[in-house]
């Protein structure tokens, strides 16, 4: 709210300064008012002209502030919202004609600038044309004088110049909003990436910790030495998971296929699932990071949900496949399965690949991530 209030004050100052710059054109009608012979007419005219200047500045002050809070910048009020202060200015201008007659028509420049700044072209152009008709053509036709081309040019130029300024301010504001939206999207995307990475890290690590804890509980009486070994592994995994979360949040974590194969071997062994994994010498370098994420999530699902006895991992330069001989897709808890794999699918698709998961014909579950040769991630 404080930032919005500061924006209101800043734009009010801008509106006041912008409108005050035009007040220099009131010097001529004030000078003419001062030369009037009648003191009453002189005082009356000076008061009307000064009131016109106050209303003109106040109109910018109010409409610019109103536009900064409720509408895009520059102000884009409704037509009737502009017609009221515009009508008040026109009424004061008409009041000055009582003593100054046609010499006051030059104040139409003020009205043209106000219209050009506060209204979009579809409304501003007809109003300025009407203003030209009312301040130049009709009075001159009525008096039989020649058209005042210099006044017509001044009014048209004032409306055009200020209208162009309005368009420039509008484009700049749109550009500012677009940049702000891109920045917000980048922040949201980074938060989504961090959340997805933390989910994958903790899901895998906590799954292995759970399996090893169950194993240690079974071995604590049968084989205390091995139970101590499993407990030490649990501590190590917990520390690694904590470090992984910290580095992921800091944007420093890098996943590799070779490292995830080592983690997969540990997790599958703890779950008493026989694993067939590729040798480190056979691993492709190009797809290491994205394949590492696929392997991490797929193995986590095998350990959690499959009930499998065997797990196979096959890797080519353009694909990675993780399959098991468990219950397959029908036996899975799809609600729990969907969160991890949906995030994994988003990760794969963002790098140009495709992710499929199906039930194997011979039973079990298969996850396949593949990339066309022309879209292989670096």
mmCIF file of C-alpha atoms in Angstrom:
data_model
loop_
_atom_site.group_PDB
_atom_site.id
_atom_site.type_symbol
_atom_site.label_atom_id
_atom_site.label_comp_id
_atom_site.label_asym_id
_atom_site.label_seq_id
_atom_site.Cartn_x
_atom_site.Cartn_y
_atom_site.Cartn_z
ATOM 1 C CA UNK A 1 0.000 0.000 0.000
ATOM 2 C CA UNK A 2 2.877 2.398 0.783
ATOM 3 C CA UNK A 3 4.419 1.709 -2.631
ATOM 4 C CA UNK A 4 1.063 2.422 -4.304
ATOM 5 C CA UNK A 5 0.684 5.681 -2.351
ATOM 6 C CA UNK A 6 4.155 6.747 -3.439
ATOM 7 C CA UNK A 7 3.179 6.001 -7.042
ATOM 8 C CA UNK A 8 0.075 8.165 -6.647
ATOM 9 C CA UNK A 9 2.122 11.060 -5.235
ATOM 10 C CA UNK A 10 4.767 10.740 -7.943
ATOM 11 C CA UNK A 11 2.224 10.733 -10.757
ATOM 12 C CA UNK A 12 0.281 13.586 -9.207
ATOM 13 C CA UNK A 13 3.486 15.621 -9.209
ATOM 14 C CA UNK A 14 4.074 14.644 -12.839
ATOM 15 C CA UNK A 15 0.525 15.637 -13.777
ATOM 16 C CA UNK A 16 0.837 18.956 -11.960
ATOM 17 C CA UNK A 17 4.184 19.781 -13.584
ATOM 18 C CA UNK A 18 2.938 18.757 -17.034
ATOM 19 C CA UNK A 19 -0.183 20.903 -16.785
ATOM 20 C CA UNK A 20 1.644 23.815 -15.123
ATOM 21 C CA UNK A 21 3.999 24.019 -18.100
ATOM 22 C CA UNK A 22 1.024 25.032 -20.262
ATOM 23 C CA UNK A 23 0.084 27.913 -17.971
ATOM 24 C CA UNK A 24 2.608 30.094 -19.732
ATOM 25 C CA UNK A 25 -0.008 30.528 -22.459
ATOM 26 C CA UNK A 26 -2.266 32.307 -19.950
ATOM 27 C CA UNK A 27 0.095 35.277 -19.895
ATOM 28 C CA UNK A 28 -1.439 36.737 -23.045
ATOM 29 C CA UNK A 29 -5.105 36.607 -21.913
ATOM 30 C CA UNK A 30 -4.060 37.925 -18.471
ATOM 31 C CA UNK A 31 -2.264 40.820 -20.145
ATOM 32 C CA UNK A 32 -5.357 41.577 -22.215
ATOM 33 C CA UNK A 33 -7.511 41.397 -19.092
ATOM 34 C CA UNK A 34 -5.207 43.856 -17.333
ATOM 35 C CA UNK A 35 -5.649 46.388 -20.128
ATOM 36 C CA UNK A 36 -9.420 46.477 -19.801
ATOM 37 C CA UNK A 37 -10.669 49.949 -18.872
ATOM 38 C CA UNK A 38 -13.397 48.915 -16.436
ATOM 39 C CA UNK A 39 -12.013 47.834 -13.036
ATOM 40 C CA UNK A 40 -14.937 45.465 -12.581
ATOM 41 C CA UNK A 41 -14.382 43.840 -15.978
ATOM 42 C CA UNK A 42 -10.645 43.701 -15.283
ATOM 43 C CA UNK A 43 -11.092 41.995 -11.907
ATOM 44 C CA UNK A 44 -13.781 39.668 -13.258
ATOM 45 C CA UNK A 45 -11.653 38.554 -16.208
ATOM 46 C CA UNK A 46 -8.487 38.027 -14.161
ATOM 47 C CA UNK A 47 -10.413 35.912 -11.620
ATOM 48 C CA UNK A 48 -11.981 33.803 -14.375
ATOM 49 C CA UNK A 49 -8.633 33.212 -16.103
ATOM 50 C CA UNK A 50 -6.915 32.330 -12.821
ATOM 51 C CA UNK A 51 -9.791 29.984 -11.972
ATOM 52 C CA UNK A 52 -9.344 28.380 -15.385
ATOM 53 C CA UNK A 53 -5.650 27.768 -14.613
ATOM 54 C CA UNK A 54 -6.486 26.235 -11.217
ATOM 55 C CA UNK A 55 -9.161 23.954 -12.718
ATOM 56 C CA UNK A 56 -6.811 22.931 -15.525
ATOM 57 C CA UNK A 57 -3.999 21.893 -13.150
ATOM 58 C CA UNK A 58 -6.446 20.261 -10.724
ATOM 59 C CA UNK A 59 -7.981 18.229 -13.566
ATOM 60 C CA UNK A 60 -4.593 16.682 -14.349
ATOM 61 C CA UNK A 61 -3.851 16.217 -10.649
ATOM 62 C CA UNK A 62 -7.061 14.269 -10.034
ATOM 63 C CA UNK A 63 -7.247 12.266 -13.259
ATOM 64 C CA UNK A 64 -3.569 11.279 -13.277
ATOM 65 C CA UNK A 65 -3.782 10.073 -9.669
ATOM 66 C CA UNK A 66 -7.059 8.278 -10.345
ATOM 67 C CA UNK A 67 -5.593 6.595 -13.397
ATOM 68 C CA UNK A 68 -2.469 5.466 -11.535
ATOM 69 C CA UNK A 69 -4.503 3.565 -8.942
ATOM 70 C CA UNK A 70 -7.478 2.178 -10.863
ATOM 71 C CA UNK A 71 -6.370 2.247 -14.488
ATOM 72 C CA UNK A 72 -3.208 1.652 -16.513
ATOM 73 C CA UNK A 73 -0.741 4.488 -16.928
ATOM 74 C CA UNK A 74 -1.221 6.958 -18.553
ATOM 75 C CA UNK A 75 -4.744 7.549 -17.221
ATOM 76 C CA UNK A 76 -7.479 5.926 -19.247
ATOM 77 C CA UNK A 77 -10.680 7.207 -17.631
ATOM 78 C CA UNK A 78 -14.162 6.859 -19.003
ATOM 79 C CA UNK A 79 -15.308 9.513 -21.451
ATOM 80 C CA UNK A 80 -17.793 11.015 -19.001
ATOM 81 C CA UNK A 81 -15.088 11.320 -16.354
ATOM 82 C CA UNK A 82 -13.121 13.571 -18.724
ATOM 83 C CA UNK A 83 -16.119 15.506 -20.009
ATOM 84 C CA UNK A 84 -16.878 16.950 -16.560
ATOM 85 C CA UNK A 85 -13.528 18.766 -16.007
ATOM 86 C CA UNK A 86 -13.390 19.510 -19.736
ATOM 87 C CA UNK A 87 -16.846 21.079 -19.568
ATOM 88 C CA UNK A 88 -15.822 23.124 -16.515
ATOM 89 C CA UNK A 89 -12.776 24.437 -18.384
ATOM 90 C CA UNK A 90 -14.919 25.264 -21.421
ATOM 91 C CA UNK A 91 -17.436 27.073 -19.182
ATOM 92 C CA UNK A 92 -14.690 29.264 -17.669
ATOM 93 C CA UNK A 93 -13.338 29.944 -21.125
ATOM 94 C CA UNK A 94 -16.809 30.954 -22.269
ATOM 95 C CA UNK A 95 -17.131 33.200 -19.182
ATOM 96 C CA UNK A 96 -13.968 35.021 -20.222
ATOM 97 C CA UNK A 97 -15.449 35.772 -23.652
ATOM 98 C CA UNK A 98 -17.916 38.149 -21.960
ATOM 99 C CA UNK A 99 -15.120 40.698 -21.635
ATOM 100 C CA UNK A 100 -12.375 39.482 -23.975
ATOM 101 C CA UNK A 101 -14.643 38.272 -26.797
ATOM 102 C CA UNK A 102 -12.802 36.255 -29.493
ATOM 103 C CA UNK A 103 -9.406 37.143 -28.052
ATOM 104 C CA UNK A 104 -9.887 34.390 -25.468
ATOM 105 C CA UNK A 105 -10.287 31.627 -28.030
ATOM 106 C CA UNK A 106 -6.567 30.899 -27.893
ATOM 107 C CA UNK A 107 -7.260 29.108 -24.597
ATOM 108 C CA UNK A 108 -8.617 26.293 -26.729
ATOM 109 C CA UNK A 109 -5.011 25.069 -26.809
ATOM 110 C CA UNK A 110 -5.431 24.065 -23.160
ATOM 111 C CA UNK A 111 -8.541 22.076 -23.911
ATOM 112 C CA UNK A 112 -6.866 20.329 -26.865
ATOM 113 C CA UNK A 113 -3.853 19.287 -24.753
ATOM 114 C CA UNK A 114 -6.128 18.027 -21.973
ATOM 115 C CA UNK A 115 -8.154 15.955 -24.430
ATOM 116 C CA UNK A 116 -5.032 14.560 -26.103
ATOM 117 C CA UNK A 117 -3.483 13.439 -22.823
ATOM 118 C CA UNK A 118 -6.496 11.958 -21.067
ATOM 119 C CA UNK A 119 -8.342 10.188 -23.876
ATOM 120 C CA UNK A 120 -7.421 7.504 -26.429
ATOM 121 C CA UNK A 121 -7.397 8.502 -30.128
ATOM 122 C CA UNK A 122 -10.882 7.104 -30.869
ATOM 123 C CA UNK A 123 -12.346 9.706 -28.519
ATOM 124 C CA UNK A 124 -9.695 12.425 -28.668
ATOM 125 C CA UNK A 125 -9.794 12.992 -32.452
ATOM 126 C CA UNK A 126 -13.572 13.714 -32.688
ATOM 127 C CA UNK A 127 -13.428 15.976 -29.628
ATOM 128 C CA UNK A 128 -10.477 17.968 -30.956
ATOM 129 C CA UNK A 129 -12.226 18.361 -34.319
ATOM 130 C CA UNK A 130 -15.280 19.605 -32.451
ATOM 131 C CA UNK A 131 -13.089 21.984 -30.471
ATOM 132 C CA UNK A 132 -11.609 23.365 -33.699
ATOM 133 C CA UNK A 133 -15.109 23.926 -35.020
ATOM 134 C CA UNK A 134 -16.292 25.621 -31.830
ATOM 135 C CA UNK A 135 -13.286 27.908 -31.259
ATOM 136 C CA UNK A 136 -12.285 28.898 -34.772
ATOM 137 C CA UNK A 137 -14.768 28.156 -37.550
ATOM 138 C CA UNK A 138 -18.112 29.069 -35.942
ATOM 139 C CA UNK A 139 -17.016 32.366 -34.276
ATOM 140 C CA UNK A 140 -15.340 33.518 -37.445
ATOM 141 C CA UNK A 141 -18.339 32.575 -39.581
ATOM 142 C CA UNK A 142 -20.582 34.497 -37.173
ATOM 143 C CA UNK A 143 -18.406 37.629 -37.268
ATOM 144 C CA UNK A 144 -17.550 37.399 -40.940
ATOM 145 C CA UNK A 145 -13.823 37.434 -40.250
ATOM 146 C CA UNK A 146 -11.225 35.386 -42.102
ATOM 147 C CA UNK A 147 -10.342 31.997 -40.511
ATOM 148 C CA UNK A 148 -7.574 32.199 -37.932
ATOM 149 C CA UNK A 149 -5.306 29.561 -39.402
ATOM 150 C CA UNK A 150 -2.557 30.074 -36.823
ATOM 151 C CA UNK A 151 -4.998 29.343 -33.992
ATOM 152 C CA UNK A 152 -6.298 26.284 -35.813
ATOM 153 C CA UNK A 153 -2.751 25.015 -36.242
ATOM 154 C CA UNK A 154 -1.908 25.670 -32.595
ATOM 155 C CA UNK A 155 -4.959 23.746 -31.340
ATOM 156 C CA UNK A 156 -4.405 20.839 -33.740
ATOM 157 C CA UNK A 157 -0.671 20.705 -32.942
ATOM 158 C CA UNK A 158 -1.309 20.782 -29.178
ATOM 159 C CA UNK A 159 -3.753 17.894 -29.392
ATOM 160 C CA UNK A 160 -1.495 15.911 -31.736
ATOM 161 C CA UNK A 161 1.732 16.446 -29.754
ATOM 162 C CA UNK A 162 0.188 15.554 -26.419
ATOM 163 C CA UNK A 163 -1.629 12.603 -28.000
ATOM 164 C CA UNK A 164 1.700 11.269 -29.290
ATOM 165 C CA UNK A 165 3.136 11.687 -25.791
ATOM 166 C CA UNK A 166 0.236 9.679 -24.421
ATOM 167 C CA UNK A 167 0.867 6.886 -26.945
ATOM 168 C CA UNK A 168 4.570 6.804 -26.001
ATOM 169 C CA UNK A 169 3.723 6.618 -22.297
ATOM 170 C CA UNK A 170 1.196 3.863 -22.988
ATOM 171 C CA UNK A 171 3.734 1.800 -24.950
ATOM 172 C CA UNK A 172 6.342 2.285 -22.241
ATOM 173 C CA UNK A 173 3.874 1.189 -19.586
ATOM 174 C CA UNK A 174 2.914 -1.882 -21.611
ATOM 175 C CA UNK A 175 6.597 -2.723 -22.015
ATOM 176 C CA UNK A 176 7.097 -2.309 -18.268
ATOM 177 C CA UNK A 177 4.164 -4.625 -17.536
ATOM 178 C CA UNK A 178 5.459 -7.197 -20.039
ATOM 179 C CA UNK A 179 8.917 -7.170 -18.443
ATOM 180 C CA UNK A 180 7.381 -7.436 -14.985
ATOM 181 C CA UNK A 181 5.242 -10.372 -16.127
ATOM 182 C CA UNK A 182 8.280 -12.111 -17.622
ATOM 183 C CA UNK A 183 10.172 -11.583 -14.378
ATOM 184 C CA UNK A 184 7.249 -13.011 -12.373
ATOM 185 C CA UNK A 185 7.060 -16.002 -14.728
ATOM 186 C CA UNK A 186 10.795 -16.584 -14.368
ATOM 187 C CA UNK A 187 10.465 -16.548 -10.585
ATOM 188 C CA UNK A 188 7.494 -18.926 -10.726
ATOM 189 C CA UNK A 189 9.355 -21.249 -13.092
ATOM 190 C CA UNK A 190 12.403 -21.271 -10.820
ATOM 191 C CA UNK A 191 10.231 -22.038 -7.801
ATOM 192 C CA UNK A 192 8.600 -24.869 -9.728
ATOM 193 C CA UNK A 193 12.016 -26.229 -10.725
ATOM 194 C CA UNK A 194 13.313 -26.088 -7.156
ATOM 195 C CA UNK A 195 10.132 -27.715 -5.834
ATOM 196 C CA UNK A 196 10.358 -30.473 -8.430
ATOM 197 C CA UNK A 197 14.028 -31.102 -7.672
ATOM 198 C CA UNK A 198 13.426 -31.167 -3.922
ATOM 199 C CA UNK A 199 10.521 -33.579 -4.451
ATOM 200 C CA UNK A 200 12.713 -35.914 -6.500
ATOM 201 C CA UNK A 201 15.628 -35.738 -4.068
ATOM 202 C CA UNK A 202 13.580 -36.282 -0.927
ATOM 203 C CA UNK A 203 11.303 -38.851 -2.545
ATOM 204 C CA UNK A 204 14.241 -41.010 -3.549
ATOM 205 C CA UNK A 205 16.262 -40.535 -0.364
ATOM 206 C CA UNK A 206 13.351 -41.039 2.022
ATOM 207 C CA UNK A 207 12.266 -44.143 0.118
ATOM 208 C CA UNK A 208 15.718 -45.681 0.513
ATOM 209 C CA UNK A 209 15.865 -44.597 4.160
ATOM 210 C CA UNK A 210 12.481 -46.234 4.799
ATOM 211 C CA UNK A 211 13.545 -49.490 3.153
ATOM 212 C CA UNK A 212 16.855 -49.579 5.014
ATOM 213 C CA UNK A 213 15.129 -48.786 8.317
ATOM 214 C CA UNK A 214 12.745 -51.721 7.845
ATOM 215 C CA UNK A 215 15.717 -53.938 6.985
ATOM 216 C CA UNK A 216 17.657 -52.782 10.043
ATOM 217 C CA UNK A 217 14.668 -53.532 12.275
ATOM 218 C CA UNK A 218 14.509 -57.071 10.951
ATOM 219 C CA UNK A 219 18.267 -57.577 11.359
ATOM 220 C CA UNK A 220 18.731 -55.979 14.753
ATOM 221 C CA UNK A 221 18.318 -59.360 16.529
ATOM 222 C CA UNK A 222 19.418 -61.682 13.697
ATOM 223 C CA UNK A 223 22.537 -59.841 12.537
ATOM 224 C CA UNK A 224 23.390 -56.862 14.765
ATOM 225 C CA UNK A 225 26.566 -56.081 12.839
ATOM 226 C CA UNK A 226 24.740 -55.728 9.531
ATOM 227 C CA UNK A 227 21.971 -53.769 11.267
ATOM 228 C CA UNK A 228 24.612 -51.286 12.448
ATOM 229 C CA UNK A 229 25.895 -51.052 8.894
ATOM 230 C CA UNK A 230 22.384 -50.303 7.604
ATOM 231 C CA UNK A 231 21.900 -47.662 10.307
ATOM 232 C CA UNK A 232 25.168 -46.030 9.296
ATOM 233 C CA UNK A 233 23.961 -46.010 5.690
ATOM 234 C CA UNK A 234 20.700 -44.416 6.825
ATOM 235 C CA UNK A 235 22.615 -41.628 8.555
ATOM 236 C CA UNK A 236 24.743 -41.109 5.447
ATOM 237 C CA UNK A 237 21.676 -40.994 3.193
ATOM 238 C CA UNK A 238 19.951 -38.489 5.470
ATOM 239 C CA UNK A 239 22.990 -36.217 5.390
ATOM 240 C CA UNK A 240 23.247 -36.530 1.616
ATOM 241 C CA UNK A 241 19.556 -35.707 1.240
ATOM 242 C CA UNK A 242 19.943 -32.625 3.432
ATOM 243 C CA UNK A 243 22.979 -31.497 1.440
ATOM 244 C CA UNK A 244 21.098 -32.170 -1.790
ATOM 245 C CA UNK A 245 18.183 -29.982 -0.706
ATOM 246 C CA UNK A 246 20.519 -27.172 0.314
ATOM 247 C CA UNK A 247 22.449 -27.225 -2.950
ATOM 248 C CA UNK A 248 19.242 -27.506 -4.990
ATOM 249 C CA UNK A 249 17.735 -24.458 -3.320
ATOM 250 C CA UNK A 250 21.026 -22.680 -3.924
ATOM 251 C CA UNK A 251 20.942 -23.689 -7.593
ATOM 252 C CA UNK A 252 24.210 -25.625 -7.304
ATOM 253 C CA UNK A 253 23.073 -29.219 -7.539
ATOM 254 C CA UNK A 254 24.040 -31.218 -10.609
ATOM 255 C CA UNK A 255 22.682 -34.680 -11.287
ATOM 256 C CA UNK A 256 24.636 -37.213 -13.335
ATOM 257 C CA UNK A 257 23.589 -40.551 -14.728
ATOM 258 C CA UNK A 258 26.629 -42.313 -13.294
ATOM 259 C CA UNK A 259 25.895 -41.017 -9.795
ATOM 260 C CA UNK A 260 22.233 -41.993 -10.013
ATOM 261 C CA UNK A 261 23.132 -45.504 -11.157
ATOM 262 C CA UNK A 262 25.213 -45.903 -8.012
ATOM 263 C CA UNK A 263 22.307 -44.608 -5.921
ATOM 264 C CA UNK A 264 19.895 -46.920 -7.757
ATOM 265 C CA UNK A 265 22.090 -49.927 -7.045
ATOM 266 C CA UNK A 266 22.053 -49.080 -3.320
ATOM 267 C CA UNK A 267 18.289 -48.459 -3.217
ATOM 268 C CA UNK A 268 17.342 -51.604 -5.155
ATOM 269 C CA UNK A 269 19.708 -53.745 -3.119
ATOM 270 C CA UNK A 270 18.207 -52.448 0.130
ATOM 271 C CA UNK A 271 14.741 -53.294 -1.203
ATOM 272 C CA UNK A 272 15.991 -56.796 -2.146
ATOM 273 C CA UNK A 273 15.324 -56.152 -5.836
ATOM 274 C CA UNK A 274 17.797 -57.645 -8.263
ATOM 275 C CA UNK A 275 19.065 -54.898 -10.557
ATOM 276 C CA UNK A 276 20.482 -55.077 -14.056
ATOM 277 C CA UNK A 277 22.280 -51.778 -14.580
ATOM 278 C CA UNK A 278 24.551 -50.548 -17.378
ATOM 279 C CA UNK A 279 28.275 -50.237 -16.793
ATOM 280 C CA UNK A 280 29.680 -46.783 -16.296
ATOM 281 C CA UNK A 281 31.776 -47.161 -19.454
ATOM 282 C CA UNK A 282 28.598 -47.555 -21.539
ATOM 283 C CA UNK A 283 26.881 -44.396 -20.372
ATOM 284 C CA UNK A 284 26.305 -41.547 -22.827
ATOM 285 C CA UNK A 285 27.726 -38.182 -21.826
ATOM 286 C CA UNK A 286 25.316 -35.975 -23.738
ATOM 287 C CA UNK A 287 22.137 -36.888 -21.830
ATOM 288 C CA UNK A 288 23.660 -37.491 -18.422
ATOM 289 C CA UNK A 289 21.727 -34.918 -16.393
ATOM 290 C CA UNK A 290 18.210 -35.503 -17.702
ATOM 291 C CA UNK A 291 18.680 -39.284 -17.740
ATOM 292 C CA UNK A 292 19.860 -39.067 -14.143
ATOM 293 C CA UNK A 293 16.567 -37.445 -13.125
ATOM 294 C CA UNK A 294 14.595 -40.083 -15.013
ATOM 295 C CA UNK A 295 16.482 -42.888 -13.325
ATOM 296 C CA UNK A 296 16.089 -41.343 -9.877
ATOM 297 C CA UNK A 297 12.306 -40.990 -10.131
ATOM 298 C CA UNK A 298 11.762 -44.330 -11.891
ATOM 299 C CA UNK A 299 13.791 -46.296 -9.335
ATOM 300 C CA UNK A 300 12.000 -44.523 -6.497
ATOM 301 C CA UNK A 301 8.690 -45.718 -7.948
ATOM 302 C CA UNK A 302 10.025 -49.252 -8.384
ATOM 303 C CA UNK A 303 11.070 -49.401 -4.730
ATOM 304 C CA UNK A 304 7.879 -47.805 -3.447
ATOM 305 C CA UNK A 305 5.123 -49.306 -5.534
ATOM 306 C CA UNK A 306 6.140 -52.172 -7.771
ATOM 307 C CA UNK A 307 6.553 -55.156 -5.466
ATOM 308 C CA UNK A 308 9.088 -56.325 -8.093
ATOM 309 C CA UNK A 309 11.891 -58.854 -7.796
ATOM 310 C CA UNK A 310 13.876 -57.570 -10.769
ATOM 311 C CA UNK A 311 14.584 -54.182 -12.317
ATOM 312 C CA UNK A 312 16.274 -53.471 -15.644
ATOM 313 C CA UNK A 313 17.823 -50.221 -16.800
ATOM 314 C CA UNK A 314 18.738 -49.776 -20.460
ATOM 315 C CA UNK A 315 20.431 -46.648 -21.763
ATOM 316 C CA UNK A 316 21.144 -45.486 -25.316
ATOM 317 C CA UNK A 317 22.419 -42.092 -26.481
ATOM 318 C CA UNK A 318 18.802 -40.989 -27.120
ATOM 319 C CA UNK A 319 16.746 -42.910 -24.553
ATOM 320 C CA UNK A 320 16.604 -44.459 -21.116
ATOM 321 C CA UNK A 321 14.256 -47.270 -20.106
ATOM 322 C CA UNK A 322 13.540 -48.484 -16.568
ATOM 323 C CA UNK A 323 11.348 -51.582 -16.269
ATOM 324 C CA UNK A 324 10.437 -54.108 -13.588
ATOM 325 C CA UNK A 325 8.505 -57.352 -13.146
ATOM 326 C CA UNK A 326 6.153 -56.065 -10.479
ATOM 327 C CA UNK A 327 2.429 -55.430 -10.440
ATOM 328 C CA UNK A 328 2.437 -53.050 -13.404
ATOM 329 C CA UNK A 329 0.327 -49.962 -13.894
ATOM 330 C CA UNK A 330 -2.974 -51.483 -12.720
ATOM 331 C CA UNK A 331 -1.605 -52.379 -9.341
ATOM 332 C CA UNK A 332 -0.106 -48.950 -8.685
ATOM 333 C CA UNK A 333 -1.517 -46.237 -6.509
ATOM 334 C CA UNK A 334 -2.071 -43.792 -9.378
ATOM 335 C CA UNK A 335 -2.603 -40.817 -7.078
ATOM 336 C CA UNK A 336 0.808 -41.278 -5.520
ATOM 337 C CA UNK A 337 2.386 -42.241 -8.815
ATOM 338 C CA UNK A 338 1.133 -39.212 -10.673
ATOM 339 C CA UNK A 339 2.928 -36.501 -8.689
ATOM 340 C CA UNK A 340 6.472 -37.644 -9.354
ATOM 341 C CA UNK A 341 5.993 -38.810 -12.915
ATOM 342 C CA UNK A 342 3.991 -35.733 -13.912
ATOM 343 C CA UNK A 343 6.836 -33.545 -12.710
ATOM 344 C CA UNK A 344 9.277 -35.782 -14.540
ATOM 345 C CA UNK A 345 7.209 -35.524 -17.716
ATOM 346 C CA UNK A 346 7.315 -31.712 -17.508
ATOM 347 C CA UNK A 347 11.079 -31.860 -17.102
ATOM 348 C CA UNK A 348 11.486 -34.155 -20.117
ATOM 349 C CA UNK A 349 9.118 -32.200 -22.363
ATOM 350 C CA UNK A 350 10.847 -28.924 -21.502
ATOM 351 C CA UNK A 351 14.057 -30.367 -22.977
ATOM 352 C CA UNK A 352 12.366 -31.621 -26.148
ATOM 353 C CA UNK A 353 11.807 -35.276 -25.238
ATOM 354 C CA UNK A 354 8.856 -37.533 -24.522
ATOM 355 C CA UNK A 355 8.055 -39.689 -21.502
ATOM 356 C CA UNK A 356 5.853 -42.780 -21.596
ATOM 357 C CA UNK A 357 5.006 -45.330 -18.925
ATOM 358 C CA UNK A 358 3.129 -48.536 -19.633
ATOM 359 C CA UNK A 359 2.537 -52.038 -18.349
ATOM 360 C CA UNK A 360 4.946 -54.546 -19.885
ATOM 361 C CA UNK A 361 3.353 -57.430 -21.885
ATOM 362 C CA UNK A 362 5.137 -59.953 -19.662
ATOM 363 C CA UNK A 363 4.061 -58.113 -16.515
ATOM 364 C CA UNK A 364 5.565 -55.192 -14.708
ATOM 365 C CA UNK A 365 5.996 -51.494 -15.321
ATOM 366 C CA UNK A 366 8.088 -49.583 -17.849
ATOM 367 C CA UNK A 367 9.211 -45.954 -17.946
ATOM 368 C CA UNK A 368 10.752 -44.755 -21.213
ATOM 369 C CA UNK A 369 12.232 -41.322 -21.869
ATOM 370 C CA UNK A 370 13.359 -40.706 -25.422
ATOM 371 C CA UNK A 371 14.644 -37.835 -27.517
ATOM 372 C CA UNK A 372 14.717 -37.421 -31.279
ATOM 373 C CA UNK A 373 18.274 -37.245 -32.542
ATOM 374 C CA UNK A 374 17.786 -33.618 -33.576
ATOM 375 C CA UNK A 375 16.459 -32.628 -30.125
ATOM 376 C CA UNK A 376 18.753 -34.452 -27.785
ATOM 377 C CA UNK A 377 19.388 -32.284 -24.714
ATOM 378 C CA UNK A 378 22.936 -31.147 -24.102
#
